[in-house]
Short mmCIF file of C-alpha atoms in Angstrom, two decimals:
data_model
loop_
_atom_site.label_atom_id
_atom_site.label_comp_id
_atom_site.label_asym_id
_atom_site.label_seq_id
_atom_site.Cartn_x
_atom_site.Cartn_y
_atom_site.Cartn_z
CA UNK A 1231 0.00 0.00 0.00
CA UNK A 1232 1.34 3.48 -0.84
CA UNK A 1233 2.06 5.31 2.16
CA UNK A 1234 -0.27 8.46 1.07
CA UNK A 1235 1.47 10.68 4.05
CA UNK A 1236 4.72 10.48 2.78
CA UNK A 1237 4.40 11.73 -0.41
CA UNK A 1238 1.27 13.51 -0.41
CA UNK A 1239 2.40 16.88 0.98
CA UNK A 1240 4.66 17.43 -2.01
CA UNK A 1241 2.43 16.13 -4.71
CA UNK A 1242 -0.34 18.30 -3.08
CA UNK A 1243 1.74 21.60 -3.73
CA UNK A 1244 2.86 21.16 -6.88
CA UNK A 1245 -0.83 20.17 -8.12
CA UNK A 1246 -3.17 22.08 -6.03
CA UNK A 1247 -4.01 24.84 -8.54
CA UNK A 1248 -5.11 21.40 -10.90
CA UNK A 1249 -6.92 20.11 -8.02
CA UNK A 1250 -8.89 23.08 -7.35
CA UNK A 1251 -9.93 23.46 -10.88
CA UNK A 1252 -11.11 20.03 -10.84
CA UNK A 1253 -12.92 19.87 -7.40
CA UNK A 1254 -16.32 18.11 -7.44
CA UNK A 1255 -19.37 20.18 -8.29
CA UNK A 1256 -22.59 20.72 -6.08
CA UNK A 1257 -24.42 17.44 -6.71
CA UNK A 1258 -21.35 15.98 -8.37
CA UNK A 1259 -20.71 12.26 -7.81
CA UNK A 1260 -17.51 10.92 -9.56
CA UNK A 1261 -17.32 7.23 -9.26
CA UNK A 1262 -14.26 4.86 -9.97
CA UNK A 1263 -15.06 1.54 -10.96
CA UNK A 1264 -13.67 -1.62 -13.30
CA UNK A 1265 -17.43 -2.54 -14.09
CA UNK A 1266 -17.56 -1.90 -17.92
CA UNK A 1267 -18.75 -5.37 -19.37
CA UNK A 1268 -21.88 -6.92 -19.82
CA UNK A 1269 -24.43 -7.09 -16.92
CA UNK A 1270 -22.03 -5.07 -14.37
CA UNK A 1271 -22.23 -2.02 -16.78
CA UNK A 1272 -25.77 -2.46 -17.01
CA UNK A 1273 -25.73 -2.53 -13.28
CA UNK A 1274 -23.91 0.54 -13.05
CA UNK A 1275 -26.15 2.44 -15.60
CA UNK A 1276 -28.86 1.51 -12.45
CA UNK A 1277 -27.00 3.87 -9.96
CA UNK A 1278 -26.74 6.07 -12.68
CA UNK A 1279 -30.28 6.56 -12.94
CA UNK A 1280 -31.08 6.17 -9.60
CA UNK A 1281 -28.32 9.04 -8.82
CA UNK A 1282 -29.86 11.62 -11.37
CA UNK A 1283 -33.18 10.76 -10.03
CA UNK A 1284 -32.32 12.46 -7.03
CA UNK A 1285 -30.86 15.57 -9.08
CA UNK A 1286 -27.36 14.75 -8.90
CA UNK A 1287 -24.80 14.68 -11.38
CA UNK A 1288 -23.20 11.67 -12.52
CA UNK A 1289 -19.45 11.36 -13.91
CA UNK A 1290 -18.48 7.81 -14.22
CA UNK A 1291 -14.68 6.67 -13.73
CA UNK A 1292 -14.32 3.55 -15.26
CA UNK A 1293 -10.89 1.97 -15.62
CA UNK A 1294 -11.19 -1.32 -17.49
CA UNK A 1295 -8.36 -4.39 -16.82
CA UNK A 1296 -6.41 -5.92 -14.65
CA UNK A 1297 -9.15 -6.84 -12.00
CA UNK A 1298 -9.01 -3.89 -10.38
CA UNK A 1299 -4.89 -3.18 -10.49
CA UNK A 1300 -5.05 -0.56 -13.52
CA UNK A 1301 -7.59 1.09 -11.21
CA UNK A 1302 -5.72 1.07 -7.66
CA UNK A 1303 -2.85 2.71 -9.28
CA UNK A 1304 -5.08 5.85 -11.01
CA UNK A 1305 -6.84 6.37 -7.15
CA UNK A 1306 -3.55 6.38 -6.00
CA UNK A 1307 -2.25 9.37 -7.99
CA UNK A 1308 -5.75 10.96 -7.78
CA UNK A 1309 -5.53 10.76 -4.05
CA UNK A 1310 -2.08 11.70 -3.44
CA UNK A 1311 -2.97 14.96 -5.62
CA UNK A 1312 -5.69 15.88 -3.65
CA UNK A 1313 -8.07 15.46 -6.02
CA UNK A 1314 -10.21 12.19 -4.83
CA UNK A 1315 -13.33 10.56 -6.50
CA UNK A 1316 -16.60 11.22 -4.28
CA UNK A 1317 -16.09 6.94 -4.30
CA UNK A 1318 -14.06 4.15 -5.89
CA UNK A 1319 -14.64 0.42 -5.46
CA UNK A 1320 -12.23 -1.13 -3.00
CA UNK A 1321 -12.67 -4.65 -0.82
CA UNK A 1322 -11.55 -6.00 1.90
CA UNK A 1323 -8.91 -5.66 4.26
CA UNK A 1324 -7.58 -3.02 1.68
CA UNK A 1325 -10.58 -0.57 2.78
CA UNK A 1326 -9.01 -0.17 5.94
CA UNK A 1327 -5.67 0.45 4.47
CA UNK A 1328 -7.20 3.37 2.69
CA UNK A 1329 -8.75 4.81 6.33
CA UNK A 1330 -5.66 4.31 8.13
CA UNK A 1331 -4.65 6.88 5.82
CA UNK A 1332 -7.21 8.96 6.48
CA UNK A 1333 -8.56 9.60 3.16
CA UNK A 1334 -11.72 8.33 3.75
CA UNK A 1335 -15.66 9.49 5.06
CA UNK A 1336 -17.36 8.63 7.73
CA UNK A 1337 -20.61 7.24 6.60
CA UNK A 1338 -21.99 6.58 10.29
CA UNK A 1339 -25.29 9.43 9.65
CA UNK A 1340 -26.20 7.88 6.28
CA UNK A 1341 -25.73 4.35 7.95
CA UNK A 1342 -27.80 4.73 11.22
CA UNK A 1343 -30.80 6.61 9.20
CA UNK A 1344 -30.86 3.66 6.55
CA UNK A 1345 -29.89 0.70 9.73
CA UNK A 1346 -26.90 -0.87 7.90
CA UNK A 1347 -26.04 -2.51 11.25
CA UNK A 1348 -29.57 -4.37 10.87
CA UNK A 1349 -29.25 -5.31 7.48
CA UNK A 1350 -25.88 -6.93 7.45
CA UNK A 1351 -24.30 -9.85 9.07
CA UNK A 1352 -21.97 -8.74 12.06
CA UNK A 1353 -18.89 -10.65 10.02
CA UNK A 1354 -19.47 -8.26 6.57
CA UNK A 1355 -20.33 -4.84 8.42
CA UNK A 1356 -16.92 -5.34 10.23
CA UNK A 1357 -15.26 -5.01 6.65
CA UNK A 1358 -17.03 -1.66 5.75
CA UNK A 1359 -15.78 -0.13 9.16
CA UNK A 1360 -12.34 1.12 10.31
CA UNK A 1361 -12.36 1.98 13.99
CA UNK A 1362 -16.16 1.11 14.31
CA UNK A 1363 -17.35 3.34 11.90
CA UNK A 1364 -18.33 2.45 8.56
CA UNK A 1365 -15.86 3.87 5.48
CA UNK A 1366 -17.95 1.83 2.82
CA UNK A 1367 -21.03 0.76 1.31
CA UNK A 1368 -21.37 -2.94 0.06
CA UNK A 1369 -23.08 -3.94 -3.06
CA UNK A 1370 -23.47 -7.74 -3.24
CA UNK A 1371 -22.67 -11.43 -1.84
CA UNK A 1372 -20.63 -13.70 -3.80
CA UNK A 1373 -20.60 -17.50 -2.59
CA UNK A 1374 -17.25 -19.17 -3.13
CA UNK A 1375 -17.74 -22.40 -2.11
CA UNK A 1376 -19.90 -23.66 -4.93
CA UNK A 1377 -19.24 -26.96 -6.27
CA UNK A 1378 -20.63 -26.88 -10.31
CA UNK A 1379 -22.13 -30.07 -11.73
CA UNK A 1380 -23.31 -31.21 -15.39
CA UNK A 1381 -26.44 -33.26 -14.95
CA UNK A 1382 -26.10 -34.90 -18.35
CA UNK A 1383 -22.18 -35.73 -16.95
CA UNK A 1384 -23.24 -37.33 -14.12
CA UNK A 1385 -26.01 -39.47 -15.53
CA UNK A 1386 -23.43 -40.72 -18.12
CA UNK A 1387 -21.40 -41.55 -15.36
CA UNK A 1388 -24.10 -42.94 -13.14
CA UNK A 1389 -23.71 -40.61 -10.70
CA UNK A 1390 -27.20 -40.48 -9.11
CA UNK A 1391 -26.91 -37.99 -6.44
CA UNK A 1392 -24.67 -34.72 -5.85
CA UNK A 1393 -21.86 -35.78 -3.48
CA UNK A 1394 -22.11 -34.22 0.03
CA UNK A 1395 -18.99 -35.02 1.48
CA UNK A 1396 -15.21 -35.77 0.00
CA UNK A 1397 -15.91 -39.37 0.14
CA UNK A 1398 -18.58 -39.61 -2.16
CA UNK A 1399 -17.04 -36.78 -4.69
CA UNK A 1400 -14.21 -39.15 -4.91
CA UNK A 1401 -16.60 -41.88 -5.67
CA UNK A 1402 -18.31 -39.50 -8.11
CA UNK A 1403 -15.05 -38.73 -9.79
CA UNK A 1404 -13.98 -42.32 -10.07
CA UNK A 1405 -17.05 -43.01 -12.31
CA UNK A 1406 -16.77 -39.73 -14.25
CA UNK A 1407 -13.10 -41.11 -14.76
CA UNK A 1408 -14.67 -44.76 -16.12
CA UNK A 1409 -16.84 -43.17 -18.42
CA UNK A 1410 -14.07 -41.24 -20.48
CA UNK A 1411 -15.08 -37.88 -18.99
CA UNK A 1412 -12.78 -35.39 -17.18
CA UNK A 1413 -13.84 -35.60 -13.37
CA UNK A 1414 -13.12 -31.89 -12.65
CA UNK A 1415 -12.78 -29.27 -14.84
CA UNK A 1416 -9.66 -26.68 -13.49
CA UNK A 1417 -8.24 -23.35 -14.65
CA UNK A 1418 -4.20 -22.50 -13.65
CA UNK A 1419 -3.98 -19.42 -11.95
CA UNK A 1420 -3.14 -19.46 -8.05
CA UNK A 1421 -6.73 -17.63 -7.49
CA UNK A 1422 -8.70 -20.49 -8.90
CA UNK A 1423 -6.05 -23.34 -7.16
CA UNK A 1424 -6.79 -21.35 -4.01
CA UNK A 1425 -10.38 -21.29 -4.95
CA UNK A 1426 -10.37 -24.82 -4.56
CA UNK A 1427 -8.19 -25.45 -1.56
CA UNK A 1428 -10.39 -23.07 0.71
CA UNK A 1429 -13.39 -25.23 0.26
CA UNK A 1430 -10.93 -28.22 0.93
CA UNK A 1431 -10.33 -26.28 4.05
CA UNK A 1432 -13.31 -25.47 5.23
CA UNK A 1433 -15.17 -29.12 4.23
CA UNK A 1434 -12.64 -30.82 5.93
CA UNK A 1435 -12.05 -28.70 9.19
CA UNK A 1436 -15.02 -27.06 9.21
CA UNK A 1437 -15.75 -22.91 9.76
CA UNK A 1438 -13.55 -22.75 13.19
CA UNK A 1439 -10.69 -24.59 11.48
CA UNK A 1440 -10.94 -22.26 7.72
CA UNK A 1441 -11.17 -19.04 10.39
CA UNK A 1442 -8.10 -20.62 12.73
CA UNK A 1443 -5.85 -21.85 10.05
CA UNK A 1444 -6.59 -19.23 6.59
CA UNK A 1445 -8.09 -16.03 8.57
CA UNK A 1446 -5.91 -15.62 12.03
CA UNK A 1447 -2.95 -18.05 10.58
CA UNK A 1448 -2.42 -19.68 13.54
CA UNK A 1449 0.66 -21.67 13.06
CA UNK A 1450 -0.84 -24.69 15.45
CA UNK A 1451 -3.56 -24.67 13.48
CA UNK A 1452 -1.19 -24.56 10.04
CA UNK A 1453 0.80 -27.63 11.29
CA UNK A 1454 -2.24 -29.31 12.58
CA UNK A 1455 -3.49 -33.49 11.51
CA UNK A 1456 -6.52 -31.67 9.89
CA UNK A 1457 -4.64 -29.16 7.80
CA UNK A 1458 -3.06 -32.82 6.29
CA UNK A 1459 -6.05 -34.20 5.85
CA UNK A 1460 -6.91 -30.53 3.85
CA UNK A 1461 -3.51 -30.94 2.22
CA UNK A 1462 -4.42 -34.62 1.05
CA UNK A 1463 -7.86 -33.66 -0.03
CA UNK A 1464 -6.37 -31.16 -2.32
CA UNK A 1465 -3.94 -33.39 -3.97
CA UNK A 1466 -6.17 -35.99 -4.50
CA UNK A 1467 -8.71 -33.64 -6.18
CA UNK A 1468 -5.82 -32.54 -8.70
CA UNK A 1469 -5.70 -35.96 -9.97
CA UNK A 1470 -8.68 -35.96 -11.77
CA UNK A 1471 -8.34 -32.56 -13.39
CA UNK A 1472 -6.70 -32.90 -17.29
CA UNK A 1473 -3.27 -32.15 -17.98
CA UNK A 1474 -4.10 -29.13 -19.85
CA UNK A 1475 -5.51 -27.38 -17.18
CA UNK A 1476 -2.32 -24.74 -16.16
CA UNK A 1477 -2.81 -21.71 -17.79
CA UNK A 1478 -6.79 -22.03 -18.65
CA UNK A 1479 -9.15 -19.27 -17.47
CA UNK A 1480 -11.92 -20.13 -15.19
CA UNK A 1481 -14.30 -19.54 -18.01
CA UNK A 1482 -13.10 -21.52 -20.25
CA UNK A 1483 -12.93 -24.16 -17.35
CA UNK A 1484 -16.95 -23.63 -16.73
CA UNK A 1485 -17.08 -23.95 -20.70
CA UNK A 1486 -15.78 -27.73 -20.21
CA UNK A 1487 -18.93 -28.03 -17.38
CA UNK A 1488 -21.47 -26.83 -20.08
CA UNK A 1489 -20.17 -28.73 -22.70
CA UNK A 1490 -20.48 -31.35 -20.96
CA UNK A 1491 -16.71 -32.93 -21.16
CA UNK A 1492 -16.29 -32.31 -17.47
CA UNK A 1493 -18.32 -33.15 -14.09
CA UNK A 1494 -17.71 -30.60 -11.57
CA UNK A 1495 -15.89 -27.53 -11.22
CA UNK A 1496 -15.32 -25.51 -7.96
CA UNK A 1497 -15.93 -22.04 -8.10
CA UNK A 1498 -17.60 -18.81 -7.33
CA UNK A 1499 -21.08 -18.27 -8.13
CA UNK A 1500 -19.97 -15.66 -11.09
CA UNK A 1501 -19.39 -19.68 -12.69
CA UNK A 1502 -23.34 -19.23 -13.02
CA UNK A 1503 -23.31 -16.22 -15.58
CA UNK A 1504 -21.60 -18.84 -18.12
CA UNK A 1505 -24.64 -21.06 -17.49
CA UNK A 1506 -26.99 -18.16 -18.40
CA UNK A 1507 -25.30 -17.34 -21.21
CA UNK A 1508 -25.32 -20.90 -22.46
CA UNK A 1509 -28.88 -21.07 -21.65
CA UNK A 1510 -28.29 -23.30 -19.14
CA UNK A 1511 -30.86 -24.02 -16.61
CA UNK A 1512 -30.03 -24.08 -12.55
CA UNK A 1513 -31.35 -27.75 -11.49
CA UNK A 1514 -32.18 -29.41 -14.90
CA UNK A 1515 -29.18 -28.72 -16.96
CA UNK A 1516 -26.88 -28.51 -14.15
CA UNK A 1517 -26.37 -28.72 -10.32
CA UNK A 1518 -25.36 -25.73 -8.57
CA UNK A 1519 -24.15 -27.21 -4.37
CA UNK A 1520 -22.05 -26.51 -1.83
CA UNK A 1521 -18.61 -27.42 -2.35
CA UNK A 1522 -18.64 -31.17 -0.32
CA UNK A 1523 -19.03 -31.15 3.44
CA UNK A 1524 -19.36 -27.04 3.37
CA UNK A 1525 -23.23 -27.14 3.32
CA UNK A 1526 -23.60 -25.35 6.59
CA UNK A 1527 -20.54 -22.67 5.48
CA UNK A 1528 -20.38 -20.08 3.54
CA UNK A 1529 -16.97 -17.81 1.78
CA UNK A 1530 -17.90 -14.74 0.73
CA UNK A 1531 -16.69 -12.30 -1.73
CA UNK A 1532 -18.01 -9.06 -1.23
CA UNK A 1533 -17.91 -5.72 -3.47
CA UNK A 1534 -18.12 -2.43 -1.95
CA UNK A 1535 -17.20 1.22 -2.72
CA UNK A 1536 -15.10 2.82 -0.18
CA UNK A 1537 -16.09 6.73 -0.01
CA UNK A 1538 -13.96 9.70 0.41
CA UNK A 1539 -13.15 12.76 2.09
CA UNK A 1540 -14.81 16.02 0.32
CA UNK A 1541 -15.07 19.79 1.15
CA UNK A 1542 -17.23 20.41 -0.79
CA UNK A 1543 -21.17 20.74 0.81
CA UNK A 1544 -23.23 19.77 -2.55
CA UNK A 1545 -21.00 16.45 -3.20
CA UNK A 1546 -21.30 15.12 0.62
CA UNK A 1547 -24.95 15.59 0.24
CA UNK A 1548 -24.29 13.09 -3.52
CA UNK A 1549 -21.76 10.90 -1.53
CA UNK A 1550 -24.45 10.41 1.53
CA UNK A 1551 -27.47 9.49 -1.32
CA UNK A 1552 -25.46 7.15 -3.40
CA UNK A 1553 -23.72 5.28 -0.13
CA UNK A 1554 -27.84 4.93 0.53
CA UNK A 1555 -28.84 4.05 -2.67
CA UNK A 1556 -25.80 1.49 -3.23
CA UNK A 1557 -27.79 -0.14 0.09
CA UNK A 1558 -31.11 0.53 -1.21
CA UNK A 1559 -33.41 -2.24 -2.47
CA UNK A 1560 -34.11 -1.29 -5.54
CA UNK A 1561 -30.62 -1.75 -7.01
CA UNK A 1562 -29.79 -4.36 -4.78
CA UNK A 1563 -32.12 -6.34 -6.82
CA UNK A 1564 -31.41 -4.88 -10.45
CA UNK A 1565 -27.44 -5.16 -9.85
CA UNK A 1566 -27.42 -8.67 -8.66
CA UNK A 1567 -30.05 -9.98 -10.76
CA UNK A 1568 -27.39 -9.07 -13.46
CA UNK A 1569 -24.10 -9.61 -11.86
CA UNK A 1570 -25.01 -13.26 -10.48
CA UNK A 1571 -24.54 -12.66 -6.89
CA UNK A 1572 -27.13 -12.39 -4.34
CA UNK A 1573 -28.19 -8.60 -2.45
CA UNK A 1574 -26.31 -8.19 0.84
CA UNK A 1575 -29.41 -6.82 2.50
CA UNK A 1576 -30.52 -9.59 4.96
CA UNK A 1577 -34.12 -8.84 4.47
CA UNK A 1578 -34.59 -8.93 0.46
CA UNK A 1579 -37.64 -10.49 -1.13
CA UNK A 1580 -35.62 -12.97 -3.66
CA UNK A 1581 -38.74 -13.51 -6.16
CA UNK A 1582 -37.19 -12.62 -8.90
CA UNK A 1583 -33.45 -14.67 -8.78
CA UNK A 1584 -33.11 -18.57 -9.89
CA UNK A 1585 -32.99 -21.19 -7.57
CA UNK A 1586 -29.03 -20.98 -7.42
CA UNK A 1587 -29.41 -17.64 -5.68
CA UNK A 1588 -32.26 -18.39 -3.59
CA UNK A 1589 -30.13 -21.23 -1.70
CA UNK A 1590 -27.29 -19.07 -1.93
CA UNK A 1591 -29.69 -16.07 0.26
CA UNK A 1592 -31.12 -19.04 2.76
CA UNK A 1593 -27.57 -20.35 3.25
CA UNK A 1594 -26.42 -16.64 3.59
CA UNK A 1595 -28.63 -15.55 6.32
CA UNK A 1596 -28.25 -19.14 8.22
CA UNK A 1597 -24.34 -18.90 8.26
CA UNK A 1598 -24.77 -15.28 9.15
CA UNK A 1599 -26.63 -16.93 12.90
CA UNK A 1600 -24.54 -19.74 13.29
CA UNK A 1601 -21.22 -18.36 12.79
CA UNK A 1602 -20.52 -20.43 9.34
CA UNK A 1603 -20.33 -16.93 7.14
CA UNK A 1604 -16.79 -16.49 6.59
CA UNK A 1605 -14.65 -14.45 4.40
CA UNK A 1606 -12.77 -16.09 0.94
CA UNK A 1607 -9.10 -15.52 1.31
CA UNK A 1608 -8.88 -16.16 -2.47
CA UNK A 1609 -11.04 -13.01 -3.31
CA UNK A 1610 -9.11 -10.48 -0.63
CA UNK A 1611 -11.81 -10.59 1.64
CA UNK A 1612 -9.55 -12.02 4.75
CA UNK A 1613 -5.85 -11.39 5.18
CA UNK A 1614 -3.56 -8.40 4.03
CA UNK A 1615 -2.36 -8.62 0.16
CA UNK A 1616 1.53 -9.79 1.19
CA UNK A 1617 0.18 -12.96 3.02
CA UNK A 1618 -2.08 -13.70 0.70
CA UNK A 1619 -0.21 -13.99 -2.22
CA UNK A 1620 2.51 -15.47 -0.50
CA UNK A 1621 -0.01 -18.50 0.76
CA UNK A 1622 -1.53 -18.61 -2.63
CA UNK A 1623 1.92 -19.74 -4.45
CA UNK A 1624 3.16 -21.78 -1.57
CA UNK A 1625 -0.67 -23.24 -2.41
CA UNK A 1626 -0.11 -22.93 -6.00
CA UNK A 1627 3.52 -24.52 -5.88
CA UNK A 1628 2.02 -27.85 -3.89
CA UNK A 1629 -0.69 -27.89 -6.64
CA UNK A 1630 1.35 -28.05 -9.53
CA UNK A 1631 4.35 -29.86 -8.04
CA UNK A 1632 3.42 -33.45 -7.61
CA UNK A 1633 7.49 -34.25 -5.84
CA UNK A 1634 6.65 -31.91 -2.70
CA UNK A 1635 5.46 -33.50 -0.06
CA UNK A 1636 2.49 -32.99 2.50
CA UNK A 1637 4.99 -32.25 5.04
CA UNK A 1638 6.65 -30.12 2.82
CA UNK A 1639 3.83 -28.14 1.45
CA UNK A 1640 2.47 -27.35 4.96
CA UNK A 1641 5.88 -26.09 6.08
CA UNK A 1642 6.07 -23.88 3.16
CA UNK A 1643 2.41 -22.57 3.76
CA UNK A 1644 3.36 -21.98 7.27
CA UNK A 1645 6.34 -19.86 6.45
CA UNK A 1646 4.15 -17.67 3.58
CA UNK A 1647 1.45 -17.13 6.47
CA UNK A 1648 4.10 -15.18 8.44
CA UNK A 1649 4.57 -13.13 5.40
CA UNK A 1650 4.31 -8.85 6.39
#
């Protein structure tokens, strides 16, 4: 993270006059954003309207690539010079990086008039607040431990019911195997391997365990029997992916799912958007399940816009209505309905999403009670960026590298968790 302090002061100086000039209207809300495809730009033309509705202005900020990198780096130099967007979309533990600079609004009026703090789980309003006071407004739920099925696939296979723990996905994947099919259909980037090892994690140890070992990085819990087990699950689940898997896109791995040359695939719920598209249908055509033995977990991957400082009166007053309207129902349901993901309201009727979402909402709101909601390390929902991608290759390097050992591969996690 760039340390805005630092630097800031001289940057300031030497581009105030450019800062001034550029300083948000009255009504004025800029908004920085990598949404510019298909539904999510869609979804975004909502606020838009929503926004101008209320007689503001609307100036949209899209950078496009990089998932979000290409972004980071323009808000950086936009910051630095003073010269901040009224919000920019930022997740995670990153959002408090961004306070602890303190660059960012408090959004505590706007949040106790609309009752954020009854309307989200405990576990996701933490992430929207630095210091116990919320910085950000969150936009949707996305469920990472799915586990993606063809029906057709598992006929073939005789596969007659969706595997519920490892055991029987094994037992599922032996038959796939038998009938000439690929068992599991795998992408190679250490996102999607990680993708897969959480919900190793979390099916084999259970919520305690994934929040122990992947959120607080407890070393005990790290060189623990269970975190084997995890580590064994994984492996095992590698051999019945195809050799060309390194180097594929998730997408493309889905596409194997649809086309039916593959059983299952484990991913996010944005998996379900290639199903659409295909014309797919959630239930006939194929299964959508909790990865096995997760049923009564949940990772999330949330998206939220952090908001920031402004002098000026007109584009609080725009900042306030669009952190309430980024809550509101109205595009909670348009946005999601179109993104794939499910509204992170508690309380939203769910009439209009498939069957996919509407187990994705129940098992939201159930986790959210019992204490099985928990956030996706894969997605930068959990840990600071160094650990992460340090666990993620160590994860990535055990994957891919059939000569290192359990033993091995847990030491080498263990070491990347005490990554600063």
């Amino acid at each position: 993270m760039l340390k805005l302090s630092k630097i800031a002061t001289v940057v300031a100086m030497a581009l105030a006059g450019s800062a001034a000039m550029n300083a948000a209207q009255a009504g004025e809300v800029e908004v920085l954003h990598w949404w510019t495809s298909g539904g999510e730009a869609k979804s975004v033309g909502e606020l838009k309207k929503i926004m101008q509705s209320k007689g503001h202005t609307w100036k949209d900020f899209a950078v496009a690539g990089g998932g979000g990198d290409a972004a980071m780096t323009v808000l950086k130099s936009r910051v630095v010079s003073g010269n901040p967007p009224a919000a920019a979309q930022i997740k995670g533990p990153a959002i408090q990086e961004w306070a602890s600079e303190g660059v960012l609004a408090n959004l505590d009026a706007t949040a106790k008039a609309e009752q954020w703090d009854n309307l989200l789980p405990k576990v996701v309003a933490d992430v929207m607040k630095y210091k116990g006071n919320y910085v950000a407004a969150p936009v949707n739920v996305h469920r990472v431990n799915w586990m993606w099925a063809n029906s057709a696939v598992l006929k073939k296979a005789g596969v007659t019911s969706t595997p519920k723990t490892w055991d029987e996905f094994f037992a599922a994947a032996e038959k796939v195997k038998k009938a000439g099919l690929i068992p599991v259909a795998h992408g190679g980037q250490n996102w999607q391997d990680f993708t897969t090892f959480e919900s190793v994690v979390l099916g084999v140890g259970g919520a305690k365990f994934y929040s122990d070992a992947l959120i607080k990085l407890d070393p005990k819990a790290l060189g623990s029997d269970t975190m084997k087990k995890s580590l064994e699950t994984f492996r095992k689940i590698k051999s019945y992916t195809d050799p060309a898997a390194p180097g594929r896109d998730w997408n493309l791995a889905t596409a194997m799912v649809i086309q039916e040359k593959a059983a299952f695939q484990f991913m996010g719920d944005w998996a379900k958007g290639e199903f659409a598209a295909a014309g797919k249908v959630p239930g006939k055509d194929y299964v959508c399940a909790a990865a096995p033995g997760t049923a009564n977990a949940y990772t999330f991957n949330v998206d939220s816009f952090a908001m920031f400082k402004l002098k000026d009166a007109g584009a609080q007053k725009a900042q306030s209505d669009l952190a309430a309207s980024i809550m509101g129902t109205e595009f909670q349901e348009v946005f999601n309905l179109n993104k794939g993901s499910i509204p992170v309201r508690l309380n939203m009727d769910m009439a209009k999403f498939d069957d996919c979402a509407k187990t994705s909402a129940k098992d939201f709101v159930s986790t959210a009670k019992s204490g099985g909601l928990v956030p996706s390390v894969a997605h930068g929902m959990a840990i600071k960026p160094a650990a992460e991608g340090a666990i993620k290759d160590a994860v990535s390097q055990f994957w891919n590298d059939d000569k290192i050992t359990v033993a091995a591969g847990m030491a080498n996690i263990a070491k990347a968790a005490a990554t600063k």
